Short mmCIF file of C-alpha atoms in Angstrom, two decimals:
data_model
loop_
_atom_site.label_atom_id
_atom_site.label_comp_id
_atom_site.label_asym_id
_atom_site.label_seq_id
_atom_site.Cartn_x
_atom_site.Cartn_y
_atom_site.Cartn_z
CA MET A 8 3.97 -20.16 -14.25
CA VAL A 9 1.56 -17.02 -13.55
CA ALA A 10 2.51 -13.80 -15.46
CA LEU A 11 3.16 -10.95 -13.11
CA ASP A 12 0.71 -8.81 -14.84
CA SER A 13 -1.95 -11.12 -13.48
CA LEU A 14 -0.96 -10.54 -9.93
CA ASP A 15 -1.90 -6.99 -10.20
CA ASP A 16 -5.54 -5.66 -9.89
CA GLN A 17 -6.17 -4.37 -13.26
CA GLU A 18 -8.93 -1.91 -13.60
CA THR A 19 -11.13 -1.85 -16.42
CA ASP A 20 -11.69 1.21 -18.59
CA ALA A 21 -15.47 2.85 -18.36
CA PRO A 22 -17.40 1.95 -21.38
CA ALA A 23 -16.91 4.49 -24.21
CA THR A 24 -19.84 6.44 -25.12
CA SER A 25 -20.96 6.78 -28.49
CA SER A 26 -20.95 10.19 -30.28
CA TRP A 27 -23.63 11.45 -32.70
CA ARG A 28 -21.18 10.85 -35.60
CA THR A 29 -20.91 7.11 -34.53
CA LEU A 30 -24.54 6.81 -34.22
CA LEU A 31 -25.21 8.40 -37.64
CA ALA A 32 -22.89 6.05 -39.25
CA ARG A 33 -24.70 3.12 -37.79
CA LEU A 34 -28.04 4.06 -38.90
CA THR A 35 -27.14 5.60 -42.36
CA ARG A 36 -23.67 4.16 -43.09
CA ILE A 37 -22.47 7.68 -43.81
CA ASP A 38 -19.11 8.23 -42.20
CA LEU A 39 -18.29 11.87 -41.61
CA GLY A 40 -14.98 11.07 -40.03
CA PRO A 41 -13.55 12.16 -36.73
CA SER A 42 -14.76 15.55 -35.41
CA LYS A 43 -12.37 18.47 -35.11
CA GLU A 44 -11.87 17.62 -31.55
CA GLN A 45 -11.15 13.91 -32.11
CA ALA A 46 -8.82 14.66 -34.73
CA TYR A 47 -6.79 17.09 -32.53
CA GLU A 48 -6.46 14.16 -29.94
CA ASP A 49 -5.45 11.79 -32.70
CA ARG A 50 -2.67 14.07 -33.50
CA LEU A 51 -1.68 14.42 -29.74
CA GLN A 52 -1.55 10.65 -29.41
CA ASP A 53 0.57 10.36 -32.59
CA ARG A 54 2.96 12.78 -30.89
CA VAL A 55 2.94 10.80 -27.63
CA ARG A 56 3.65 7.49 -29.31
CA VAL A 57 6.64 8.51 -31.32
CA PRO A 58 9.52 6.00 -31.18
CA LEU A 59 11.93 6.91 -28.39
CA GLY A 60 15.79 6.52 -29.16
CA SER A 61 16.94 6.02 -25.46
CA ALA A 62 15.48 6.20 -21.99
CA PHE A 63 13.93 9.61 -21.11
CA PRO A 64 13.85 10.55 -17.37
CA ILE A 65 11.51 13.35 -16.56
CA ALA A 66 11.72 14.91 -13.02
CA VAL A 67 8.47 16.52 -11.68
CA LEU A 68 9.11 19.16 -9.06
CA ASN A 69 8.44 22.49 -7.18
CA LEU A 70 9.90 24.12 -4.18
CA LYS A 71 6.41 24.35 -2.97
CA GLY A 72 4.50 21.51 -1.58
CA GLY A 73 0.66 20.89 -1.74
CA VAL A 74 0.60 21.79 -5.68
CA GLY A 75 -0.49 18.43 -6.65
CA LYS A 76 2.85 17.27 -7.98
CA THR A 77 2.38 13.70 -6.95
CA ALA A 78 -1.04 13.61 -8.69
CA VAL A 79 0.46 15.01 -11.96
CA VAL A 80 3.18 12.16 -11.83
CA GLU A 81 0.67 9.47 -11.60
CA ALA A 82 -1.86 10.86 -14.23
CA LEU A 83 0.97 11.87 -16.54
CA GLY A 84 2.57 8.53 -16.16
CA SER A 85 -0.58 6.75 -16.89
CA THR A 86 -1.29 8.87 -19.81
CA PHE A 87 2.09 8.00 -21.45
CA ALA A 88 1.70 4.25 -20.62
CA GLU A 89 -1.91 4.06 -22.01
CA VAL A 90 -0.79 5.76 -25.35
CA ARG A 91 2.43 4.28 -25.89
CA ASP A 92 3.43 0.52 -26.47
CA ASP A 93 6.47 0.25 -24.37
CA ARG A 94 7.32 0.47 -20.82
CA VAL A 95 6.64 3.59 -18.53
CA ILE A 96 7.67 3.87 -14.85
CA ALA A 97 7.19 6.49 -12.14
CA VAL A 98 9.81 6.64 -9.27
CA ASP A 99 9.14 8.09 -5.85
CA VAL A 100 12.11 9.65 -4.26
CA ASP A 101 9.96 11.93 -2.25
CA ALA A 102 8.55 9.34 0.19
CA GLY A 103 5.32 10.91 -0.45
CA ASP A 104 1.91 9.33 -1.37
CA LEU A 105 2.60 8.29 -4.73
CA ALA A 106 1.89 4.46 -4.01
CA ASP A 107 -1.49 5.73 -2.69
CA ARG A 108 -2.42 7.71 -5.79
CA HIS A 109 -1.33 4.60 -7.68
CA GLY A 110 -3.50 2.27 -6.10
CA ARG A 111 -1.32 -0.16 -4.01
CA ARG A 112 2.20 -0.60 -2.72
CA ASN A 113 4.39 -3.51 -3.74
CA ALA A 114 5.89 -5.33 -0.78
CA LEU A 115 9.15 -4.85 -2.32
CA ASN A 116 10.62 -1.36 -3.16
CA MET A 117 13.72 0.52 -4.16
CA VAL A 118 15.78 -0.71 -1.09
CA ASP A 119 15.18 -4.35 -2.30
CA LEU A 120 15.91 -3.40 -5.88
CA LEU A 121 19.24 -1.92 -4.91
CA ALA A 122 20.22 -4.67 -2.68
CA GLY A 123 19.80 -7.26 -5.36
CA ARG A 124 23.29 -8.59 -6.56
CA SER A 125 21.84 -9.57 -9.91
CA VAL A 126 19.20 -7.41 -11.18
CA THR A 127 19.60 -7.51 -14.96
CA ARG A 128 16.30 -8.83 -16.43
CA TYR A 129 13.11 -6.85 -16.75
CA LEU A 130 11.29 -9.52 -14.69
CA ASP A 131 13.76 -8.97 -11.94
CA VAL A 132 12.85 -5.20 -11.81
CA ARG A 133 9.08 -5.89 -12.47
CA ALA A 134 9.09 -7.82 -9.26
CA HIS A 135 9.72 -4.55 -7.35
CA THR A 136 6.94 -2.56 -8.98
CA TYR A 137 3.14 -2.34 -9.15
CA ARG A 138 1.36 -1.83 -12.37
CA ASN A 139 -1.91 0.01 -12.80
CA GLY A 140 -4.65 -0.51 -15.28
CA SER A 141 -3.35 1.97 -17.51
CA GLY A 142 0.16 0.20 -17.57
CA LEU A 143 2.18 2.45 -15.60
CA GLU A 144 4.50 0.90 -13.15
CA VAL A 145 5.67 2.52 -9.79
CA LEU A 146 8.78 1.90 -7.91
CA GLY A 147 8.37 3.03 -4.23
CA LEU A 148 10.24 3.82 -1.15
CA PRO A 149 9.82 2.11 2.17
CA ASP A 150 7.21 3.41 4.43
CA TYR A 151 8.76 6.63 5.77
CA ALA A 152 7.17 6.10 9.46
CA GLN A 153 8.45 2.51 9.58
CA SER A 154 11.81 2.74 8.22
CA GLU A 155 15.19 4.28 9.02
CA TRP A 156 16.49 3.85 5.33
CA ARG A 157 16.92 7.28 3.61
CA ILE A 158 17.79 7.53 -0.14
CA GLU A 159 21.18 8.93 -0.85
CA ARG A 160 22.96 10.25 -4.08
CA ASP A 161 24.41 6.80 -5.03
CA ASP A 162 21.04 5.30 -4.74
CA VAL A 163 19.66 7.57 -7.36
CA GLY A 164 22.44 6.84 -9.70
CA LYS A 165 22.30 3.01 -9.07
CA ALA A 166 18.51 3.01 -9.57
CA PHE A 167 18.63 5.09 -12.99
CA SER A 168 21.31 2.77 -14.23
CA ILE A 169 18.94 -0.36 -13.72
CA LEU A 170 15.73 1.21 -14.97
CA ARG A 171 16.93 2.94 -17.98
CA ASN A 172 17.82 -0.53 -19.44
CA HIS A 173 14.02 -1.56 -19.25
CA TYR A 174 12.12 1.67 -19.54
CA SER A 175 11.44 4.39 -22.24
CA VAL A 176 9.71 7.06 -20.16
CA MET A 177 10.82 7.47 -16.52
CA LEU A 178 9.05 9.90 -14.21
CA VAL A 179 10.53 11.01 -10.93
CA ASP A 180 8.29 12.47 -8.17
CA CYS A 181 10.88 14.84 -6.30
CA GLY A 182 10.87 16.34 -3.03
CA LYS A 183 10.81 20.11 -2.11
CA GLY A 184 14.56 20.55 -1.37
CA LEU A 185 16.20 21.30 -4.65
CA LYS A 186 19.58 21.81 -2.90
CA SER A 187 19.50 18.26 -1.47
CA ILE A 188 21.91 15.85 -2.80
CA VAL A 189 19.14 13.54 -3.92
CA SER A 190 17.39 16.21 -5.83
CA GLN A 191 20.48 17.19 -7.59
CA ALA A 192 21.44 13.68 -8.42
CA VAL A 193 17.89 13.29 -10.05
CA LEU A 194 18.48 16.61 -11.98
CA SER A 195 21.72 15.57 -13.26
CA GLU A 196 20.02 12.35 -14.77
CA SER A 197 16.90 14.10 -16.06
CA ARG A 198 16.22 15.08 -19.72
CA ALA A 199 13.35 17.20 -19.08
CA LEU A 200 11.41 18.70 -16.26
CA VAL A 201 7.75 19.28 -15.42
CA VAL A 202 7.27 22.28 -12.74
CA VAL A 203 4.04 22.22 -11.13
CA THR A 204 2.39 25.18 -9.51
CA ASN A 205 -1.08 25.63 -8.23
CA THR A 206 -3.19 28.79 -8.47
CA SER A 207 -2.20 30.21 -4.88
CA ILE A 208 0.11 33.23 -4.59
CA HIS A 209 2.52 31.54 -2.57
CA ALA A 210 3.07 28.48 -5.17
CA ALA A 211 3.30 31.11 -8.01
CA ARG A 212 6.16 32.85 -6.23
CA LYS A 213 7.82 29.65 -5.15
CA THR A 214 7.70 28.56 -8.73
CA LYS A 215 9.41 31.60 -9.92
CA THR A 216 12.11 31.02 -7.30
CA THR A 217 12.23 27.47 -8.55
CA LEU A 218 13.13 28.52 -12.04
CA GLU A 219 15.46 31.16 -10.94
CA TRP A 220 17.42 28.63 -8.75
CA LEU A 221 17.63 26.23 -11.73
CA ALA A 222 18.89 28.96 -14.10
CA GLN A 223 21.54 30.01 -11.57
CA ASN A 224 22.74 26.51 -10.62
CA ARG A 225 23.85 24.94 -13.97
CA TYR A 226 20.53 23.66 -14.89
CA ARG A 227 19.57 26.54 -17.32
CA LYS A 228 19.50 23.93 -20.19
CA LEU A 229 16.86 21.93 -18.46
CA ILE A 230 14.68 25.10 -18.49
CA ASP A 231 14.71 24.82 -22.19
CA SER A 232 13.09 21.13 -21.76
CA THR A 233 10.59 22.24 -19.08
CA VAL A 234 6.91 21.96 -19.20
CA LEU A 235 5.02 24.43 -16.79
CA VAL A 236 1.77 22.95 -15.42
CA ILE A 237 -0.78 25.30 -13.88
CA ASN A 238 -2.67 22.99 -11.63
CA HIS A 239 -6.15 24.07 -10.40
CA THR A 240 -6.07 22.15 -7.08
CA GLU A 241 -8.93 24.13 -5.56
CA GLN A 242 -12.31 25.09 -7.10
CA GLU A 243 -12.13 28.76 -6.54
CA LYS A 244 -11.08 31.04 -9.31
CA PRO A 245 -7.65 32.72 -8.70
CA ASN A 246 -7.60 36.59 -8.04
CA ALA A 247 -6.22 39.15 -10.23
CA LEU A 248 -2.77 39.21 -8.42
CA VAL A 249 -2.39 35.47 -8.70
CA ASN A 250 -3.48 35.55 -12.51
CA LYS A 251 -0.77 38.19 -13.02
CA GLU A 252 1.93 36.22 -11.32
CA LEU A 253 0.92 33.14 -13.37
CA GLN A 254 0.88 35.06 -16.61
CA GLN A 255 4.32 36.05 -15.92
CA LEU A 256 5.53 32.64 -15.48
CA SER A 257 3.77 31.44 -18.51
CA GLU A 258 5.49 34.11 -20.57
CA GLN A 259 8.81 32.24 -19.95
CA PHE A 260 7.92 29.34 -21.95
CA PRO A 261 6.42 28.68 -25.46
CA ALA A 262 2.57 28.24 -25.47
CA ASN A 263 2.74 24.55 -26.12
CA ARG A 264 4.95 24.08 -23.05
CA VAL A 265 2.27 25.65 -20.62
CA VAL A 266 -0.38 23.14 -19.63
CA VAL A 267 -3.46 24.22 -17.61
CA LEU A 268 -5.01 21.50 -15.55
CA PRO A 269 -8.68 22.15 -14.48
CA PHE A 270 -10.05 21.44 -11.03
CA ASP A 271 -10.84 17.72 -10.94
CA ARG A 272 -13.11 16.17 -8.34
CA HIS A 273 -11.56 12.87 -8.78
CA VAL A 274 -7.88 14.05 -8.11
CA TYR A 275 -9.23 16.15 -5.16
CA ALA A 276 -10.43 13.34 -3.49
CA GLY A 277 -7.05 12.20 -2.61
CA LYS A 278 -7.29 8.54 -3.45
CA GLU A 279 -6.25 6.12 -6.26
CA ILE A 280 -6.22 8.03 -9.70
CA THR A 281 -7.60 6.09 -12.65
CA LEU A 282 -7.73 7.89 -16.03
CA PRO A 283 -11.33 6.90 -16.88
CA ARG A 284 -12.57 8.96 -13.91
CA LEU A 285 -10.78 12.02 -14.74
CA SER A 286 -12.88 14.61 -16.39
CA LYS A 287 -12.58 15.09 -20.26
CA LYS A 288 -10.73 18.38 -19.79
CA SER A 289 -8.31 16.76 -17.48
CA ARG A 290 -7.51 13.96 -19.83
CA ARG A 291 -7.09 16.42 -22.56
CA GLY A 292 -4.48 18.59 -20.49
CA TYR A 293 -2.59 15.44 -19.45
CA LEU A 294 -2.51 14.32 -23.18
CA GLU A 295 -1.37 17.92 -24.29
CA MET A 296 1.46 17.61 -21.38
CA ALA A 297 2.74 14.17 -22.52
CA ALA A 298 2.89 15.38 -26.26
CA ALA A 299 4.87 18.56 -25.26
CA LEU A 300 7.34 16.26 -23.54
CA ALA A 301 7.45 13.88 -26.17
CA ASP A 302 8.22 16.44 -28.65
CA MET A 303 11.66 16.72 -26.84
CA PHE A 304 12.39 12.93 -27.25
CA PRO A 305 15.68 11.97 -28.91
CA ARG A 306 14.46 10.26 -32.15
CA ARG A 307 15.48 6.55 -32.66
CA ASP A 308 17.19 7.47 -36.16
CA VAL A 309 19.02 10.27 -34.43
CA ALA A 310 20.29 8.06 -31.59
CA SER A 311 21.38 5.28 -34.14
CA ALA A 312 23.25 7.79 -36.17
CA ALA A 313 25.10 9.06 -32.97
CA ALA A 314 25.92 5.60 -31.88
CA ALA A 315 27.27 4.70 -35.49
CA GLN A 316 29.52 7.75 -35.44
CA LEU A 317 31.05 6.45 -31.91
CA SER A 318 31.74 2.93 -33.16
#
């Protein structure tokens, strides 16, 4: 029997380059240990791979389109999958281009998953996803132009009930309409949010509106579990007015829950995203984002204690 993983086109990582510390150790056998930068990244990875007590759905959203939200879902999910040793999935409820940023569409999608009468095993779910080289799986929707099917609130609930049995981290690529029944269903299931803005004045102001709407519509608790992402989707530097708006947004969150992503040519190309092709600063930003979210994870010992009290 052929393993499902072997059916996916796994992309190999680019070869690692040796640092001067590694070269010195090879030549002199003197090990200086990790650099300050490497030690920082090691600590970030330790935070990301912390054991998770239960499934942790994260909604990625903004009222403004064109801010790079889908690219953030793909790269963040790939970062989680690469660092952790459990299963990570990204779910498209926006009918956007997540599958294109991921690399390939599975012939089966959410419609087929929900139509299955007996989807209980991981392999049953796995047949509907495509996994990239980092280990991230994506569950997509039917081609928007070719299908009359539209996702409904009950579909979201059923999909979550299936997926939370098999995945630890669940990222959801949300649409712009926060008032839609689908978005509200996703928000009700989510344990944390990633709100993405780019460096345009319109996006910054839409982000402010997004946060105000969440606070005024029974999602204030979710704001306490939100990471703000300032995504430089264009190479030009923002002007003083935009910087002021972004500063005001950033001040609403602790410093460790504000992540700035630099302009990245690989992401800008609009094609499949692979972590080895991201810039070093981008990869660091996604690792910091994943660590900030992982700090909110319910710990396994806490979850076990709560379960014991209920039994």
